[in-house]
Coordinates of N, CA and C and ligand atoms in Angstrom, one line a residue:
M6 N 0.8 -1.2 0.0 CA 0.0 0.0 -0.1 C 0.9 1.3 0.0
R7 N 1.9 1.2 1.0 CA 2.8 2.4 1.0 C 3.5 2.6 -0.3
T8 N 4.0 1.5 -0.9 CA 4.6 1.7 -2.2 C 3.7 2.2 -3.1
L9 N 2.4 1.8 -3.2 CA 1.5 2.3 -4.2 C 1.4 3.9 -4.0
F10 N 1.3 4.3 -2.7 CA 1.2 5.8 -2.5 C 2.4 6.5 -3.0
I11 N 3.5 6.0 -2.8 CA 4.7 6.7 -3.3 C 4.8 6.6 -4.8
A12 N 4.3 5.5 -5.4 CA 4.3 5.4 -6.8 C 3.4 6.4 -7.3
V13 N 2.2 6.6 -6.8 CA 1.1 7.5 -7.4 C 1.7 9.0 -7.1
G14 N 2.3 9.2 -5.9 CA 2.8 10.6 -5.6 C 3.9 11.0 -6.7
F15 N 4.7 9.9 -7.0 CA 5.8 10.2 -8.0 C 5.2 10.6 -9.3
L16 N 4.2 9.8 -9.7 CA 3.6 10.0 -10.9 C 3.0 11.4 -11.1
V17 N 2.3 11.8 -10.1 CA 1.6 13.2 -10.1 C 2.8 14.3 -10.2
T18 N 3.7 14.1 -9.3 CA 4.8 15.1 -9.5 C 5.5 15.0 -10.8
S19 N 5.7 13.9 -11.5 CA 6.2 13.9 -12.8 C 5.5 14.5 -13.8
V20 N 4.1 14.2 -13.7 CA 3.3 14.7 -14.9 C 3.2 16.2 -14.6
S21 N 3.2 16.7 -13.3 CA 3.1 18.3 -13.2 C 4.5 18.8 -13.7
A22 N 5.6 18.2 -13.5 CA 6.9 18.8 -13.8 C 7.0 18.7 -15.4
L23 N 6.4 17.7 -15.9 CA 6.4 17.6 -17.4 C 5.4 18.8 -18.0
A24 N 4.3 19.0 -17.4 CA 3.5 19.9 -17.9 C 4.1 21.4 -17.8
Q25 N 5.0 21.5 -16.8 CA 5.7 22.8 -16.6 C 6.7 23.0 -17.7
S26 N 7.5 21.9 -18.0 CA 8.6 22.1 -18.9 C 8.2 22.2 -20.3
T27 N 7.0 21.5 -20.7 CA 6.4 21.7 -22.0 C 5.9 23.2 -22.2
A28 N 5.3 23.7 -21.2 CA 4.8 24.9 -21.5 C 6.0 26.0 -21.6
Q29 N 6.9 25.9 -20.7 CA 8.1 26.7 -20.7 C 8.9 26.6 -22.1
E30 N 9.0 25.5 -22.5 CA 9.7 25.3 -23.9 C 8.9 25.9 -24.9
R31 N 7.5 25.7 -24.9 CA 6.8 26.3 -26.0 C 7.0 27.8 -26.0
L32 N 7.0 28.5 -24.8 CA 7.2 29.8 -24.5 C 8.4 30.3 -25.2
K33 N 9.6 29.7 -25.0 CA 10.9 30.0 -25.5 C 10.8 29.8 -27.1
T34 N 10.1 28.9 -27.6 CA 10.1 28.8 -29.0 C 9.3 30.0 -29.6
V35 N 8.2 30.4 -29.0 CA 7.4 31.5 -29.5 C 8.2 32.8 -29.3
Q36 N 9.0 33.0 -28.1 CA 9.7 34.2 -28.0 C 10.8 34.3 -29.1
G37 N 11.3 33.2 -29.5 CA 12.4 33.2 -30.4 C 12.0 33.5 -32.0
D38 N 10.5 33.7 -32.2 CA 10.2 33.7 -33.5 C 9.3 35.0 -33.5
P39 N 9.9 36.2 -34.0 CA 9.2 37.5 -34.0 C 7.9 37.6 -34.4
A40 N 7.6 36.8 -35.6 CA 6.3 36.9 -36.3 C 5.2 36.1 -35.3
A41 N 5.7 35.0 -34.7 CA 4.8 34.1 -33.8 C 4.6 34.9 -32.6
L42 N 5.6 35.8 -32.1 CA 5.4 36.5 -30.8 C 4.4 37.6 -31.0
R43 N 4.6 38.4 -32.2 CA 3.7 39.4 -32.4 C 2.2 38.7 -32.4
A44 N 2.0 37.7 -33.2 CA 0.6 37.1 -33.2 C 0.1 36.7 -31.8
A45 N 1.0 36.1 -31.0 CA 0.6 35.7 -29.7 C 0.2 36.9 -29.0
V46 N 1.0 37.9 -28.8 CA 0.7 39.0 -28.1 C -0.7 39.6 -28.5
E47 N -1.0 39.7 -29.8 CA -2.2 40.2 -30.2 C -3.3 39.3 -29.9
A48 N -3.1 38.0 -29.9 CA -4.3 37.0 -29.4 C -4.5 37.1 -27.9
G49 N -3.3 37.4 -27.2 CA -3.4 37.4 -25.8 C -4.2 38.8 -25.4
R50 N -4.0 39.7 -26.2 CA -4.7 41.1 -25.8 C -6.2 40.7 -25.8
K51 N -6.7 39.9 -26.9 CA -8.1 39.6 -27.0 C -8.6 38.6 -25.8
A52 N -7.8 37.7 -25.7 CA -8.2 36.6 -24.6 C -8.1 37.0 -23.2
S53 N -7.5 38.2 -23.1 CA -7.4 38.8 -21.8 C -8.5 39.6 -21.2
F54 N -9.4 39.8 -22.1 CA -10.5 40.9 -21.7 C -11.2 40.7 -20.4
F55 N -11.3 39.4 -20.0 CA -11.9 39.1 -18.8 C -11.0 39.4 -17.6
C56 N -9.6 39.2 -17.7 CA -8.6 39.4 -16.7 C -8.7 41.0 -16.3
A57 N -8.9 41.7 -17.4 CA -8.9 43.2 -17.3 C -9.8 43.7 -16.1
N58 N -10.9 43.0 -15.8 CA -11.8 43.4 -14.8 C -11.0 43.7 -13.5
C59 N -10.1 42.9 -13.3 CA -9.4 43.0 -12.1 C -7.9 43.5 -12.1
H60 N -7.2 42.9 -13.3 CA -5.8 43.3 -13.4 C -5.7 44.5 -14.4
G61 N -6.9 45.1 -14.7 CA -6.7 46.5 -15.6 C -6.4 46.1 -17.0
E62 N -6.8 46.9 -17.9 CA -6.6 46.6 -19.3 C -5.3 46.5 -19.8
N63 N -4.4 47.3 -19.2 CA -3.0 47.2 -19.6 C -2.2 46.4 -18.5
G64 N -2.8 45.6 -17.7 CA -2.1 45.0 -16.8 C -1.7 45.8 -15.6
I65 N -2.2 47.0 -15.3 CA -1.9 47.9 -14.2 C -3.3 47.8 -13.4
S66 N -3.2 47.0 -12.4 CA -4.5 46.7 -11.5 C -5.0 47.9 -10.8
K67 N -6.3 48.0 -10.6 CA -6.8 49.3 -9.9 C -7.1 49.0 -8.5
S68 N -6.9 47.7 -8.0 CA -7.0 47.6 -6.6 C -5.9 47.0 -5.9
P69 N -5.7 47.5 -4.6 CA -4.4 47.3 -3.8 C -4.0 45.7 -3.7
D70 N -4.9 44.9 -3.7 CA -4.6 43.6 -3.4 C -4.5 42.6 -4.6
V71 N -4.7 43.4 -5.9 CA -4.6 42.6 -7.0 C -3.3 43.1 -7.7
P72 N -2.4 42.0 -8.1 CA -1.1 42.4 -8.6 C -1.2 43.0 -10.0
N73 N -0.2 43.9 -10.4 CA 0.0 44.2 -11.8 C 0.5 43.0 -12.6
L74 N 0.1 42.9 -13.8 CA 0.8 41.8 -14.6 C 1.6 42.4 -15.7
A75 N 1.5 43.8 -15.8 CA 2.2 44.4 -16.8 C 3.8 44.3 -16.6
G76 N 4.4 44.2 -17.7 CA 6.0 44.1 -17.6 C 6.5 42.8 -16.8
Q77 N 5.6 42.1 -16.2 CA 6.0 40.8 -15.5 C 6.9 39.9 -16.4
N78 N 7.7 39.1 -16.1 CA 8.4 38.1 -16.9 C 7.3 37.1 -17.3
P79 N 7.4 36.7 -18.7 CA 6.2 35.8 -19.1 C 6.4 34.4 -18.5
A80 N 7.7 34.0 -18.4 CA 8.0 32.6 -17.7 C 7.4 32.5 -16.4
Y81 N 7.5 33.7 -15.7 CA 7.0 33.6 -14.2 C 5.5 33.7 -14.3
L82 N 4.9 34.5 -15.2 CA 3.3 34.6 -15.3 C 2.9 33.1 -15.6
L83 N 3.4 32.6 -16.7 CA 3.0 31.2 -17.0 C 3.1 30.0 -15.9
E84 N 4.2 30.2 -15.2 CA 4.4 29.2 -14.1 C 3.4 29.4 -13.1
Q85 N 3.0 30.7 -12.7 CA 1.9 31.0 -11.6 C 0.6 30.6 -12.1
I86 N 0.4 30.7 -13.4 CA -0.9 30.2 -14.0 C -0.9 28.7 -13.7
R87 N 0.1 28.1 -14.1 CA 0.2 26.7 -13.9 C 0.0 26.2 -12.4
K88 N 0.6 27.1 -11.5 CA 0.4 26.9 -10.0 C -0.9 27.0 -9.5
F89 N -1.6 27.9 -9.9 CA -3.1 28.2 -9.6 C -3.9 26.8 -10.1
G90 N -3.7 26.4 -11.4 CA -4.2 25.3 -12.0 C -4.1 24.1 -11.2
A91 N -2.8 23.8 -10.8 CA -2.5 22.7 -10.2 C -2.7 22.7 -8.5
G92 N -3.3 23.9 -8.1 CA -3.6 24.0 -6.6 C -2.4 24.3 -5.8
E93 N -1.2 24.5 -6.4 CA 0.1 24.7 -5.7 C 0.1 26.3 -5.1
R94 N -0.7 27.1 -5.7 CA -0.9 28.3 -5.2 C -2.3 28.7 -4.9
K95 N -2.6 29.2 -3.8 CA -4.1 29.2 -3.4 C -4.7 30.6 -3.6
D96 N -5.9 30.7 -4.3 CA -6.7 31.8 -4.3 C -7.9 31.3 -5.1
Q97 N -9.0 31.3 -4.3 CA -10.3 30.5 -4.7 C -10.6 31.0 -6.2
F98 N -10.7 32.3 -6.5 CA -11.2 32.7 -7.6 C -10.1 32.3 -8.8
M99 N -8.8 32.6 -8.7 CA -7.9 32.3 -9.7 C -7.7 31.0 -10.0
Q100 N -7.9 30.2 -9.0 CA -7.8 28.7 -9.3 C -8.9 28.2 -10.1
G101 N -10.2 28.7 -9.9 CA -11.4 28.3 -10.7 C -11.2 28.9 -12.1
L102 N -10.8 30.1 -12.2 CA -10.7 30.7 -13.4 C -9.7 30.2 -14.5
I103 N -8.6 29.9 -13.9 CA -7.5 29.3 -14.7 C -7.8 27.9 -15.5
K104 N -8.7 27.2 -14.8 CA -9.1 25.8 -15.4 C -9.8 26.1 -16.9
V105 N -10.4 27.3 -17.0 CA -11.1 27.4 -18.3 C -10.2 27.9 -19.5
L106 N -8.9 28.2 -19.1 CA -8.0 28.6 -20.2 C -7.4 27.5 -20.8
K107 N -7.3 27.5 -22.1 CA -6.5 26.4 -22.8 C -5.0 26.7 -22.9
D108 N -4.2 25.9 -22.9 CA -2.8 26.0 -22.9 C -2.3 27.1 -23.7
E109 N -2.8 27.3 -24.9 CA -2.3 28.2 -25.9 C -2.6 29.7 -25.3
E110 N -3.9 29.7 -24.8 CA -4.3 31.0 -24.4 C -3.5 31.5 -23.1
R111 N -3.2 30.4 -22.3 CA -2.3 30.8 -21.1 C -1.0 31.6 -21.6
L112 N -0.4 30.9 -22.5 CA 0.8 31.5 -23.1 C 0.7 32.8 -23.9
Q113 N -0.4 33.0 -24.6 CA -0.7 34.3 -25.2 C -0.9 35.4 -24.1
I114 N -1.8 35.1 -23.2 CA -2.1 36.1 -22.2 C -0.7 36.5 -21.5
A115 N 0.1 35.6 -21.1 CA 1.3 35.8 -20.4 C 2.1 36.9 -21.3
L116 N 2.2 36.6 -22.6 CA 3.0 37.3 -23.4 C 2.5 38.8 -23.7
Y117 N 1.3 38.8 -23.6 CA 0.5 40.2 -23.9 C 0.8 40.9 -22.6
F118 N 0.5 40.4 -21.5 CA 0.7 41.4 -20.2 C 2.1 41.7 -20.0
A119 N 3.1 40.7 -20.4 CA 4.5 41.1 -20.3 C 5.0 42.2 -21.2
S120 N 4.2 42.3 -22.4 CA 4.7 43.3 -23.1 C 4.1 44.7 -22.9
E121 N 3.4 44.8 -21.9 CA 2.8 46.2 -21.5 C 3.8 46.9 -20.6
P122 N 3.9 48.2 -20.7 CA 4.8 49.0 -19.9 C 4.2 49.2 -18.4
V123 N 5.2 49.1 -17.3 CA 4.8 49.3 -15.9 C 4.9 50.9 -15.5
S124 N 4.1 51.3 -14.8 CA 4.3 52.6 -14.3 C 4.7 52.7 -12.7
P125 N 5.7 53.2 -12.3 CA 6.0 53.2 -10.9 C 5.1 54.1 -10.1
V126 N 4.9 53.9 -9.0 CA 4.0 54.9 -8.1 C 4.8 55.5 -7.0
K127 N 4.1 56.5 -6.3 CA 4.8 57.1 -5.2 C 4.8 56.1 -4.0
A128 N 5.9 56.3 -3.1 CA 5.9 55.4 -1.9 C 6.3 56.6 -0.8
D129 N 6.2 55.9 0.4 CA 6.6 56.6 1.5 C 8.1 56.9 1.6
A130 N 8.4 58.1 1.3 CA 9.9 58.5 1.1 C 10.8 58.2 2.2
T131 N 10.2 58.1 3.4 CA 10.9 57.8 4.7 C 11.4 56.4 4.8
Q132 N 10.7 55.5 4.0 CA 11.0 54.0 4.0 C 11.9 53.5 3.2
V133 N 12.1 54.4 2.0 CA 12.8 54.0 0.8 C 14.3 53.5 1.1
A134 N 15.1 54.3 1.8 CA 16.5 54.1 2.1 C 16.6 52.7 2.8
R135 N 15.8 52.6 3.9 CA 15.9 51.4 4.7 C 15.5 50.2 3.8
G136 N 14.6 50.2 2.9 CA 14.1 49.2 2.1 C 15.1 48.9 1.1
K137 N 15.9 49.8 0.6 CA 16.8 49.6 -0.4 C 17.9 48.7 0.3
E138 N 18.4 49.1 1.5 CA 19.2 48.4 2.2 C 19.1 46.9 2.4
L139 N 17.8 46.8 2.8 CA 17.4 45.2 3.0 C 17.3 44.6 1.7
F140 N 16.8 45.2 0.7 CA 16.6 44.5 -0.6 C 18.1 44.1 -1.2
T141 N 19.0 45.0 -1.0 CA 20.4 44.8 -1.5 C 21.0 43.5 -0.8
K142 N 20.8 43.5 0.5 CA 21.3 42.5 1.3 C 20.6 41.1 1.2
L143 N 19.3 41.1 1.1 CA 18.5 39.7 1.1 C 17.9 39.3 -0.2
C144 N 17.8 40.2 -1.2 CA 17.0 39.9 -2.3 C 17.5 40.1 -3.5
V145 N 18.6 40.8 -3.6 CA 19.0 41.3 -5.0 C 19.7 40.1 -5.8
R146 N 20.1 39.2 -5.2 CA 20.8 38.1 -5.8 C 19.8 37.2 -6.8
C147 N 18.6 37.2 -6.3 CA 17.6 36.5 -7.3 C 16.7 37.5 -8.0
H148 N 16.3 38.6 -7.4 CA 15.5 39.5 -8.1 C 16.1 40.6 -9.0
G149 N 17.5 40.7 -8.8 CA 18.2 41.5 -9.6 C 18.4 43.0 -9.2
D150 N 19.4 43.8 -9.5 CA 19.6 45.2 -9.0 C 18.4 46.0 -9.2
Q151 N 17.7 45.9 -10.3 CA 16.6 46.8 -10.5 C 15.4 46.2 -10.2
A152 N 15.3 45.0 -9.5 CA 14.2 44.3 -9.0 C 13.3 43.9 -10.2
R153 N 14.0 43.5 -11.5 CA 13.1 43.1 -12.6 C 13.1 41.7 -12.7
G154 N 13.8 41.0 -11.9 CA 13.7 39.5 -11.9 C 14.3 38.9 -13.2
G155 N 13.8 37.9 -13.6 CA 14.2 37.2 -15.0 C 13.7 35.8 -15.0
E156 N 13.1 35.4 -16.1 CA 12.5 34.1 -16.1 C 11.6 33.8 -15.0
L157 N 12.0 32.8 -14.2 CA 11.1 32.4 -13.1 C 11.0 33.3 -11.9
Y158 N 12.1 34.2 -11.9 CA 12.1 35.1 -10.8 C 11.2 36.4 -11.1
P159 N 10.3 36.6 -10.3 CA 9.3 37.8 -10.7 C 10.1 39.2 -10.6
R160 N 9.6 40.1 -11.5 CA 9.7 41.3 -11.3 C 9.0 42.0 -10.2
L161 N 9.5 42.8 -9.3 CA 9.1 43.4 -8.3 C 8.8 44.9 -8.4
A162 N 9.6 45.4 -9.2 CA 9.7 46.9 -9.4 C 8.3 47.4 -9.8
G163 N 7.7 48.4 -9.1 CA 6.5 49.0 -9.6 C 5.2 48.1 -9.2
Q164 N 5.4 47.1 -8.5 CA 4.3 46.4 -8.0 C 3.4 47.0 -6.9
K165 N 2.3 46.6 -6.8 CA 1.3 47.3 -5.7 C 1.9 47.2 -4.3
L166 N 1.9 48.0 -3.5 CA 2.3 48.0 -2.2 C 1.6 47.1 -1.3
P167 N 0.4 47.1 -1.2 CA -0.3 46.1 -0.1 C -0.1 44.6 -0.6
Y168 N -0.1 44.4 -2.0 CA 0.0 43.1 -2.5 C 1.5 42.6 -2.0
L169 N 2.5 43.5 -2.4 CA 3.9 43.1 -2.0 C 3.9 42.7 -0.5
Q170 N 3.4 43.6 0.4 CA 3.5 43.4 1.8 C 2.9 42.0 2.2
S171 N 1.5 41.8 1.8 CA 0.9 40.5 2.2 C 1.5 39.3 1.7
T172 N 2.1 39.5 0.4 CA 2.7 38.3 -0.3 C 4.0 37.9 0.5
I173 N 4.8 38.9 0.8 CA 6.1 38.7 1.6 C 5.7 38.0 2.9
M174 N 4.7 38.4 3.6 CA 4.3 37.9 4.8 C 3.7 36.5 4.6
R175 N 3.0 36.2 3.5 CA 2.6 34.8 3.3 C 3.7 33.9 3.2
Y176 N 4.8 34.2 2.5 CA 6.0 33.3 2.4 C 6.6 33.2 3.8
R177 N 6.8 34.3 4.4 CA 7.6 34.2 5.6 C 6.8 33.4 6.6
D178 N 5.5 33.5 6.8 CA 4.8 33.0 7.9 C 4.3 31.5 7.5
G179 N 4.7 31.0 6.5 CA 4.4 29.6 6.1 C 2.9 29.3 6.0
T180 N 2.2 30.2 5.5 CA 0.6 30.0 5.4 C 0.1 29.0 4.5
G181 N 1.1 28.6 3.5 CA 0.6 27.6 2.6 C -0.1 28.2 1.3
I182 N -0.4 29.6 1.4 CA -1.0 30.2 0.3 C -0.1 30.3 -1.0
R183 N 1.2 30.7 -0.7 CA 2.3 30.7 -1.6 C 3.3 29.8 -1.1
N184 N 3.8 28.9 -2.0 CA 4.7 28.0 -1.5 C 6.0 28.0 -2.3
N185 N 7.1 28.4 -1.7 CA 8.4 28.4 -2.2 C 9.5 28.5 -1.3
Q186 N 10.3 27.5 -1.1 CA 11.3 27.4 -0.1 C 12.3 28.5 -0.1
L187 N 12.8 28.9 -1.3 CA 13.7 29.9 -1.5 C 13.2 31.2 -0.8
M188 N 12.0 31.5 -1.1 CA 11.2 32.7 -0.6 C 11.0 32.5 1.0
T189 N 10.7 31.4 1.5 CA 10.6 31.3 2.9 C 11.8 31.5 3.6
I190 N 13.0 31.1 3.1 CA 14.2 31.3 3.7 C 14.6 32.8 3.6
A191 N 14.3 33.3 2.4 CA 14.9 34.7 2.2 C 14.1 35.7 3.0
T192 N 12.8 35.5 3.4 CA 12.0 36.5 4.2 C 12.0 36.1 5.6
A193 N 12.7 35.0 6.1 CA 12.6 34.7 7.5 C 13.3 35.8 8.4
P194 N 14.4 36.5 8.0 CA 14.9 37.6 8.8 C 14.0 38.8 9.0
L195 N 13.0 39.0 8.2 CA 12.2 40.2 8.1 C 11.2 40.3 9.2
K196 N 11.3 41.6 9.9 CA 10.2 42.0 10.9 C 9.2 42.6 10.0
N197 N 8.0 42.8 10.7 CA 6.9 43.5 9.8 C 7.4 44.9 9.4
E198 N 8.1 45.6 10.2 CA 8.5 47.0 9.7 C 9.3 47.0 8.7
D199 N 10.3 45.8 8.6 CA 11.2 45.6 7.5 C 10.4 45.3 6.1
V200 N 9.3 44.6 6.3 CA 8.4 44.3 5.1 C 7.8 45.5 4.5
T201 N 7.3 46.4 5.5 CA 6.8 47.7 5.1 C 8.0 48.6 4.3
A202 N 9.1 48.5 4.9 CA 10.2 49.4 4.2 C 10.6 48.6 2.7
V203 N 10.7 47.4 2.7 CA 11.1 46.8 1.4 C 10.0 46.9 0.3
A204 N 8.9 46.9 0.8 CA 7.8 47.0 -0.1 C 7.6 48.5 -0.7
N205 N 7.9 49.5 0.2 CA 7.9 50.9 -0.2 C 9.0 51.2 -1.3
Y206 N 10.1 50.5 -1.1 CA 11.2 50.7 -2.0 C 10.8 50.1 -3.2
L207 N 10.4 49.0 -3.3 CA 10.0 48.2 -4.6 C 8.9 48.9 -5.4
T208 N 7.9 49.4 -4.7 CA 6.8 49.9 -5.5 C 7.1 51.2 -6.2
Q209 N 8.0 51.9 -5.7 CA 8.5 53.1 -6.4 C 9.6 53.0 -7.5
L210 N 10.0 51.8 -7.7 CA 11.0 51.6 -8.8 C 10.5 51.6 -10.0
P211 N 11.1 52.1 -11.1 CA 10.6 52.1 -12.6 C 10.8 50.7 -13.1
Ligands
HEC308 C1 -12.1 38.9 -9.7 C2 -10.6 39.5 -9.9 C3 -9.6 38.7 -10.8 C4 -9.8 38.4 -12.2 C5 -11.0 38.6 -13.1 C6 -8.4 37.8 -12.5 N1 -7.6 37.8 -11.5 FE1 -5.7 37.2 -11.5 N2 -5.5 37.6 -9.6 C7 -6.5 38.1 -8.8 C8 -5.9 38.3 -7.4 C9 -6.7 38.9 -6.2 C10 -4.6 37.8 -7.4 C11 -3.6 37.6 -6.3 C12 -3.7 36.3 -5.6 C13 -3.0 36.3 -4.3 O1 -3.1 37.1 -3.4 O2 -2.0 35.4 -4.4 C14 -4.4 37.4 -8.7 C15 -3.2 36.8 -9.2 C16 -2.9 36.5 -10.6 C17 -1.5 36.1 -11.1 C18 -0.3 36.0 -10.3 C19 0.6 37.3 -10.4 C20 1.9 37.4 -9.6 O3 2.5 38.4 -9.6 O4 2.2 36.4 -8.9 C21 -1.6 35.9 -12.4 C22 -0.6 35.3 -13.3 C23 -3.1 36.0 -12.7 N3 -3.8 36.4 -11.6 C24 -3.6 36.0 -13.9 C25 -4.9 36.2 -14.3 C26 -5.4 35.9 -15.7 C27 -4.6 35.4 -16.9 C28 -6.8 36.3 -15.5 C29 -7.8 36.2 -16.7 C30 -8.0 34.9 -17.3 C31 -7.1 36.9 -14.3 N4 -5.8 36.7 -13.6 C32 -8.3 37.3 -13.9 C33 -7.7 38.5 -9.1 C34 -8.3 38.3 -10.5
HEC309 C1 17.1 32.5 -3.8 C2 16.2 33.4 -4.5 C3 15.3 34.4 -4.0 C4 15.6 35.3 -3.1 C5 16.9 35.5 -2.3 C6 14.5 36.1 -2.9 N1 13.4 35.7 -3.6 FE1 11.5 36.4 -3.9 N2 11.2 34.9 -5.2 C7 11.9 34.0 -5.6 C8 11.1 33.1 -6.5 C9 11.8 31.9 -7.2 C10 9.9 33.6 -6.6 C11 8.6 32.9 -7.2 C12 8.1 31.8 -6.0 C13 6.7 31.3 -6.4 O1 6.5 30.6 -7.4 O2 5.8 31.4 -5.6 C14 9.8 34.8 -5.6 C15 8.8 35.5 -5.5 C16 8.7 36.7 -4.8 C17 7.5 37.5 -4.7 C18 6.1 37.3 -5.3 C19 6.0 38.3 -6.5 C20 4.5 38.4 -7.2 O3 4.5 39.0 -8.1 O4 3.6 37.6 -6.5 C21 8.0 38.6 -3.8 C22 7.1 39.9 -3.4 C23 9.2 38.4 -3.5 N3 9.6 37.2 -4.0 C24 10.0 39.3 -2.7 C25 11.3 39.0 -2.2 C26 12.0 39.8 -1.2 C27 11.5 41.1 -0.6 C28 13.3 39.2 -1.0 C29 14.3 39.6 0.0 C30 13.8 39.7 1.4 C31 13.2 38.0 -1.9 N4 12.0 38.0 -2.6 C32 14.3 37.2 -2.0 C33 13.3 33.9 -5.3 C34 14.0 34.6 -4.5

């Protein structure tokens, strides 16, 4: 019985890893072909009309707890869509919604939002210097100098302040809503006031 559980667990993990690598490979192929990329962005613009209700027409969300998708790395967007679909990232609405998207639509939408520009916003100026110091010490090696990330590392520059705060705390506090070991370790040293500082620094970056 035990062996069966292990075997089934292994199979589920392998199938999900396979789904991830196929989608990511397909993304690279489309990105490497300018005409296919243009067509995918155009199709994504149309396919994302429903997403705009919350994430904004150009991927700049209008509500504080909904993340901007504009300028986000497409590989990261695609991976988060996969995680919602697989129940590895929890959000009741997003988990349900993602199930109705076909594989190709997921890819097109990720490429469309990634192609839109991000606009930085004002932050609490008294927090920025401390936030920069923390970011440089604890985060820069994965998220990059300008906090633009790359591939599966998300862009954080210009992201919504309350979303950044609650997301960082979810990783740190092991809530199970977001699951990533690298992030749990990286955020462990942060006190609540550090989270506020680093989020203020990130939201005002271009
Ligand atoms: C009813 C509002 C709503 C709609 C409509 C919606 N989303 Fe979301 N989306 C959210 C919220 C809220 C979150 C943040 C969940 C969390 O706190 O982790 C989110 C998160 C995401 C993320 C993760 C972004 C990140 O930075 O990690 C992606 C990707 C995403 N949505 C894609 C989509 C796509 C694609 C559509 C359209 C098919 C869509 N969403 C429609 C509310 C919405
Ligand atoms: C060792 C690499 C690594 C380090 C160091 C790291 N991160 Fe991350 N971060 C990641 C990865 C990978 C993800 C995507 C995880 C997932 O899929 O949920 C992520 C996700 C995030 C997100 C979610 C973004 C979104 O759009 O939802 C935030 C916010 C974040 N990191 C902030 C930070 C901060 C602040 C620090 C420093 C205290 C930090 N990270 C340090 C690798 C890292």
